[in-house]
Amino acid sequence: MDLKKCVRSIVDWPIPGVIFRDLTTLMSDPEAFRETCDIFYERYRQKKIDKIVGIDARGFVFGAVLAYKLGIGFVPVRKKGKLPHETIEEVYTLEYGSGTMEIHKDAIIEGEKVVIIDDLIATGGTIGATVKLVKKLGGDIVECAFIIELPDLKGRAQITDCAIFSLMEFAGE
């Protein structure tokens, strides 16, 4: 199955000049959703991963399924103010300002092997902040995984100390 064809492109959303890559169409297609989740499972099932770290919000969808299939824990990284217990935070830069990501202080035990997963890597802001959070807690990052990569926005260049895997790219499109 060509999973790329299952991603809806919405022109000029949320602002003019942006093409938004909508994964809700992939997630609502049972075959495409299953195949996507199975690709990640096959990639990581032999790697002795301790935790999957999913980034708010669509990273939760794929990350939770992957953690379930691997029989390991799932750790959410959320935007500031959304986690109920003690957290650490990391500020990151956006084109129009800044954002803050948080993780519970007790979410990762030092030395645990983790995979970080999100739906998309664009400029690298949220993944960069998440990598810093996991490392602050002593996690050993095996890989950062994405459904979509937008290489024109050079997000991969922001993550120089972790391996990156993406299922598909939308370059120059």
C-alpha atoms as a PDB file:
ATOM      1  CA  MET A   1       0.000   0.000   0.000  1.00  0.00           C
ATOM      2  CA  ASP A   2       1.256   3.491  -0.810  1.00  0.00           C
ATOM      3  CA  LEU A   3       0.817   5.120   2.594  1.00  0.00           C
ATOM      4  CA  LYS A   4       1.729   8.530   1.217  1.00  0.00           C
ATOM      5  CA  LYS A   5      -1.506   8.501  -0.788  1.00  0.00           C
ATOM      6  CA  CYS A   6      -3.412   8.126   2.485  1.00  0.00           C
ATOM      7  CA  VAL A   7      -2.212  11.520   3.750  1.00  0.00           C
ATOM      8  CA  ARG A   8      -4.517  14.414   2.913  1.00  0.00           C
ATOM      9  CA  SER A   9      -2.824  17.683   1.913  1.00  0.00           C
ATOM     10  CA  ILE A  10      -4.636  20.867   2.868  1.00  0.00           C
ATOM     11  CA  VAL A  11      -3.360  23.970   1.090  1.00  0.00           C
ATOM     12  CA  ASP A  12      -3.135  27.293   2.967  1.00  0.00           C
ATOM     13  CA  TRP A  13      -3.888  25.848   6.397  1.00  0.00           C
ATOM     14  CA  PRO A  14      -3.424  27.024   9.103  1.00  0.00           C
ATOM     15  CA  ILE A  15      -2.025  30.068   7.281  1.00  0.00           C
ATOM     16  CA  PRO A  16      -1.559  31.016   3.608  1.00  0.00           C
ATOM     17  CA  GLY A  17       1.460  29.366   2.006  1.00  0.00           C
ATOM     18  CA  VAL A  18       1.435  26.286   4.250  1.00  0.00           C
ATOM     19  CA  ILE A  19       0.472  22.816   3.044  1.00  0.00           C
ATOM     20  CA  PHE A  20      -0.787  20.907   6.071  1.00  0.00           C
ATOM     21  CA  ARG A  21      -0.203  17.122   5.997  1.00  0.00           C
ATOM     22  CA  ASP A  22      -3.303  15.638   7.591  1.00  0.00           C
ATOM     23  CA  LEU A  23      -2.823  12.163   9.045  1.00  0.00           C
ATOM     24  CA  THR A  24      -6.440  11.767  10.116  1.00  0.00           C
ATOM     25  CA  THR A  25      -7.166  10.184   6.735  1.00  0.00           C
ATOM     26  CA  LEU A  26      -4.390   7.619   7.240  1.00  0.00           C
ATOM     27  CA  MET A  27      -5.591   6.898  10.783  1.00  0.00           C
ATOM     28  CA  SER A  28      -9.210   6.446   9.674  1.00  0.00           C
ATOM     29  CA  ASP A  29      -8.237   3.898   7.010  1.00  0.00           C
ATOM     30  CA  PRO A  30      -7.972   0.578   8.908  1.00  0.00           C
ATOM     31  CA  GLU A  31      -5.519  -0.986   6.463  1.00  0.00           C
ATOM     32  CA  ALA A  32      -3.242   2.079   6.287  1.00  0.00           C
ATOM     33  CA  PHE A  33      -3.316   2.577  10.063  1.00  0.00           C
ATOM     34  CA  ARG A  34      -2.523  -1.090  10.700  1.00  0.00           C
ATOM     35  CA  GLU A  35       0.304  -1.099   8.151  1.00  0.00           C
ATOM     36  CA  THR A  36       1.838   2.053   9.643  1.00  0.00           C
ATOM     37  CA  CYS A  37       1.739   0.637  13.166  1.00  0.00           C
ATOM     38  CA  ASP A  38       3.113  -2.712  11.957  1.00  0.00           C
ATOM     39  CA  ILE A  39       6.079  -1.022  10.249  1.00  0.00           C
ATOM     40  CA  PHE A  40       7.076   0.614  13.525  1.00  0.00           C
ATOM     41  CA  TYR A  41       6.541  -2.618  15.455  1.00  0.00           C
ATOM     42  CA  GLU A  42       8.745  -4.600  13.072  1.00  0.00           C
ATOM     43  CA  ARG A  43      11.423  -1.927  13.244  1.00  0.00           C
ATOM     44  CA  TYR A  44      11.657  -1.961  17.057  1.00  0.00           C
ATOM     45  CA  ARG A  45      10.518  -5.409  18.231  1.00  0.00           C
ATOM     46  CA  GLN A  46      14.062  -6.812  18.451  1.00  0.00           C
ATOM     47  CA  LYS A  47      15.706  -3.691  19.951  1.00  0.00           C
ATOM     48  CA  LYS A  48      15.033  -4.207  23.688  1.00  0.00           C
ATOM     49  CA  ILE A  49      13.270  -0.884  24.135  1.00  0.00           C
ATOM     50  CA  ASP A  50      12.054   0.002  27.651  1.00  0.00           C
ATOM     51  CA  LYS A  51       9.690   2.888  26.872  1.00  0.00           C
ATOM     52  CA  ILE A  52       8.036   4.689  23.995  1.00  0.00           C
ATOM     53  CA  VAL A  53       7.907   8.459  24.366  1.00  0.00           C
ATOM     54  CA  GLY A  54       5.058  10.046  22.393  1.00  0.00           C
ATOM     55  CA  ILE A  55       4.845  13.742  21.609  1.00  0.00           C
ATOM     56  CA  ASP A  56       1.597  15.688  22.078  1.00  0.00           C
ATOM     57  CA  ALA A  57      -0.778  14.954  20.402  1.00  0.00           C
ATOM     58  CA  ARG A  58      -0.601  12.701  17.342  1.00  0.00           C
ATOM     59  CA  GLY A  59       2.558  11.021  18.640  1.00  0.00           C
ATOM     60  CA  PHE A  60       0.254   9.639  21.339  1.00  0.00           C
ATOM     61  CA  VAL A  61      -1.776   7.718  18.763  1.00  0.00           C
ATOM     62  CA  PHE A  62       1.108   5.846  17.163  1.00  0.00           C
ATOM     63  CA  GLY A  63       3.236   5.725  20.306  1.00  0.00           C
ATOM     64  CA  ALA A  64       0.552   4.135  22.456  1.00  0.00           C
ATOM     65  CA  VAL A  65      -0.139   1.452  19.858  1.00  0.00           C
ATOM     66  CA  LEU A  66       3.580   0.734  19.520  1.00  0.00           C
ATOM     67  CA  ALA A  67       4.088   0.529  23.289  1.00  0.00           C
ATOM     68  CA  TYR A  68       1.120  -1.846  23.554  1.00  0.00           C
ATOM     69  CA  LYS A  69       2.414  -4.089  20.761  1.00  0.00           C
ATOM     70  CA  LEU A  70       5.905  -4.156  22.296  1.00  0.00           C
ATOM     71  CA  GLY A  71       4.518  -4.799  25.790  1.00  0.00           C
ATOM     72  CA  ILE A  72       6.312  -1.780  27.285  1.00  0.00           C
ATOM     73  CA  GLY A  73       5.427   1.539  28.919  1.00  0.00           C
ATOM     74  CA  PHE A  74       4.275   4.697  27.177  1.00  0.00           C
ATOM     75  CA  VAL A  75       5.423   8.172  28.268  1.00  0.00           C
ATOM     76  CA  PRO A  76       3.590  11.300  27.094  1.00  0.00           C
ATOM     77  CA  VAL A  77       5.448  14.552  26.459  1.00  0.00           C
ATOM     78  CA  ARG A  78       2.955  17.386  26.509  1.00  0.00           C
ATOM     79  CA  LYS A  79       2.643  21.087  26.061  1.00  0.00           C
ATOM     80  CA  LYS A  80       3.156  23.065  29.273  1.00  0.00           C
ATOM     81  CA  GLY A  81       0.434  22.816  31.887  1.00  0.00           C
ATOM     82  CA  LYS A  82      -1.125  19.534  30.721  1.00  0.00           C
ATOM     83  CA  LEU A  83       0.636  17.011  33.002  1.00  0.00           C
ATOM     84  CA  PRO A  84      -0.690  16.692  36.579  1.00  0.00           C
ATOM     85  CA  HIS A  85       2.449  15.670  38.531  1.00  0.00           C
ATOM     86  CA  GLU A  86       5.950  17.131  38.973  1.00  0.00           C
ATOM     87  CA  THR A  87       7.521  17.910  35.608  1.00  0.00           C
ATOM     88  CA  ILE A  88      10.629  19.221  33.967  1.00  0.00           C
ATOM     89  CA  GLU A  89      10.286  21.491  30.977  1.00  0.00           C
ATOM     90  CA  GLU A  90      12.134  22.591  27.867  1.00  0.00           C
ATOM     91  CA  VAL A  91      11.469  25.741  25.860  1.00  0.00           C
ATOM     92  CA  TYR A  92      11.797  25.607  22.075  1.00  0.00           C
ATOM     93  CA  THR A  93      11.610  28.178  19.292  1.00  0.00           C
ATOM     94  CA  LEU A  94       8.782  28.457  16.789  1.00  0.00           C
ATOM     95  CA  GLU A  95       8.636  30.611  13.680  1.00  0.00           C
ATOM     96  CA  TYR A  96       6.287  32.955  15.533  1.00  0.00           C
ATOM     97  CA  GLY A  97       7.528  32.690  19.147  1.00  0.00           C
ATOM     98  CA  SER A  98       8.266  29.866  21.525  1.00  0.00           C
ATOM     99  CA  GLY A  99       6.651  26.823  23.087  1.00  0.00           C
ATOM    100  CA  THR A 100       7.328  24.655  26.115  1.00  0.00           C
ATOM    101  CA  MET A 101       7.200  20.870  26.388  1.00  0.00           C
ATOM    102  CA  GLU A 102       7.020  18.947  29.674  1.00  0.00           C
ATOM    103  CA  ILE A 103       7.582  15.410  30.937  1.00  0.00           C
ATOM    104  CA  HIS A 104       6.950  13.919  34.367  1.00  0.00           C
ATOM    105  CA  LYS A 105      10.139  13.815  36.461  1.00  0.00           C
ATOM    106  CA  ASP A 106       9.610  10.116  37.196  1.00  0.00           C
ATOM    107  CA  ALA A 107       8.629   9.022  33.668  1.00  0.00           C
ATOM    108  CA  ILE A 108      12.004   7.589  32.678  1.00  0.00           C
ATOM    109  CA  ILE A 109      14.551   5.790  34.824  1.00  0.00           C
ATOM    110  CA  GLU A 110      18.187   6.560  34.085  1.00  0.00           C
ATOM    111  CA  GLY A 111      19.564   4.157  31.474  1.00  0.00           C
ATOM    112  CA  GLU A 112      16.204   3.135  30.028  1.00  0.00           C
ATOM    113  CA  LYS A 113      16.227   2.711  26.251  1.00  0.00           C
ATOM    114  CA  VAL A 114      13.543   4.767  24.571  1.00  0.00           C
ATOM    115  CA  VAL A 115      12.152   5.502  21.143  1.00  0.00           C
ATOM    116  CA  ILE A 116      10.593   8.924  20.677  1.00  0.00           C
ATOM    117  CA  ILE A 117       7.709   9.032  18.206  1.00  0.00           C
ATOM    118  CA  ASP A 118       5.714  11.840  16.634  1.00  0.00           C
ATOM    119  CA  ASP A 119       3.579  12.220  13.552  1.00  0.00           C
ATOM    120  CA  LEU A 120       5.781  14.706  11.720  1.00  0.00           C
ATOM    121  CA  ILE A 121       9.164  16.406  11.781  1.00  0.00           C
ATOM    122  CA  ALA A 122       9.226  19.881  10.256  1.00  0.00           C
ATOM    123  CA  THR A 123      11.472  22.511  11.867  1.00  0.00           C
ATOM    124  CA  GLY A 124      12.623  20.207  14.679  1.00  0.00           C
ATOM    125  CA  GLY A 125      11.452  22.360  17.601  1.00  0.00           C
ATOM    126  CA  THR A 126       9.267  19.890  19.482  1.00  0.00           C
ATOM    127  CA  ILE A 127      11.513  16.898  18.827  1.00  0.00           C
ATOM    128  CA  GLY A 128      14.561  18.900  19.891  1.00  0.00           C
ATOM    129  CA  ALA A 129      12.884  19.839  23.171  1.00  0.00           C
ATOM    130  CA  THR A 130      11.754  16.248  23.713  1.00  0.00           C
ATOM    131  CA  VAL A 131      15.245  14.866  23.115  1.00  0.00           C
ATOM    132  CA  LYS A 132      16.600  17.285  25.738  1.00  0.00           C
ATOM    133  CA  LEU A 133      13.913  16.254  28.237  1.00  0.00           C
ATOM    134  CA  VAL A 134      14.597  12.529  27.792  1.00  0.00           C
ATOM    135  CA  LYS A 135      18.335  13.095  28.158  1.00  0.00           C
ATOM    136  CA  LYS A 136      17.824  15.204  31.317  1.00  0.00           C
ATOM    137  CA  LEU A 137      16.099  12.172  32.841  1.00  0.00           C
ATOM    138  CA  GLY A 138      18.949   9.891  31.767  1.00  0.00           C
ATOM    139  CA  GLY A 139      17.121   8.074  28.983  1.00  0.00           C
ATOM    140  CA  ASP A 140      19.121   6.401  26.219  1.00  0.00           C
ATOM    141  CA  ILE A 141      17.453   7.391  22.933  1.00  0.00           C
ATOM    142  CA  VAL A 142      17.547   4.545  20.420  1.00  0.00           C
ATOM    143  CA  GLU A 143      15.829   6.525  17.668  1.00  0.00           C
ATOM    144  CA  CYS A 144      13.401   9.337  16.904  1.00  0.00           C
ATOM    145  CA  ALA A 145      10.613   8.097  14.628  1.00  0.00           C
ATOM    146  CA  PHE A 146       8.110   9.948  12.467  1.00  0.00           C
ATOM    147  CA  ILE A 147       5.382   9.145   9.977  1.00  0.00           C
ATOM    148  CA  ILE A 148       6.211  12.216   7.851  1.00  0.00           C
ATOM    149  CA  GLU A 149       9.337  14.273   7.322  1.00  0.00           C
ATOM    150  CA  LEU A 150       9.317  17.680   5.633  1.00  0.00           C
ATOM    151  CA  PRO A 151      13.002  17.851   4.601  1.00  0.00           C
ATOM    152  CA  ASP A 152      12.731  21.371   3.142  1.00  0.00           C
ATOM    153  CA  LEU A 153      12.236  22.703   6.700  1.00  0.00           C
ATOM    154  CA  LYS A 154      15.505  21.078   7.868  1.00  0.00           C
ATOM    155  CA  GLY A 155      14.212  19.682  11.155  1.00  0.00           C
ATOM    156  CA  ARG A 156      16.612  16.737  10.929  1.00  0.00           C
ATOM    157  CA  ALA A 157      19.533  19.188  11.217  1.00  0.00           C
ATOM    158  CA  GLN A 158      18.311  20.159  14.712  1.00  0.00           C
ATOM    159  CA  ILE A 159      18.745  16.576  15.962  1.00  0.00           C
ATOM    160  CA  THR A 160      22.410  15.763  15.475  1.00  0.00           C
ATOM    161  CA  ASP A 161      22.885  13.316  18.352  1.00  0.00           C
ATOM    162  CA  CYS A 162      20.037  10.864  17.675  1.00  0.00           C
ATOM    163  CA  ALA A 163      19.173   8.528  14.822  1.00  0.00           C
ATOM    164  CA  ILE A 164      16.067   9.546  12.873  1.00  0.00           C
ATOM    165  CA  PHE A 165      13.623   7.336  10.991  1.00  0.00           C
ATOM    166  CA  SER A 166      10.687   8.565   8.927  1.00  0.00           C
ATOM    167  CA  LEU A 167       8.205   6.521   6.908  1.00  0.00           C
ATOM    168  CA  MET A 168       7.734   9.102   4.165  1.00  0.00           C
ATOM    169  CA  GLU A 169       8.861  12.514   2.984  1.00  0.00           C
ATOM    170  CA  PHE A 170       7.054  15.395   1.378  1.00  0.00           C
ATOM    171  CA  ALA A 171       9.934  17.332  -0.200  1.00  0.00           C
ATOM    172  CA  GLY A 172       9.314  20.409  -2.288  1.00  0.00           C
ATOM    173  CA  GLU A 173       5.615  19.678  -2.306  1.00  0.00           C
END
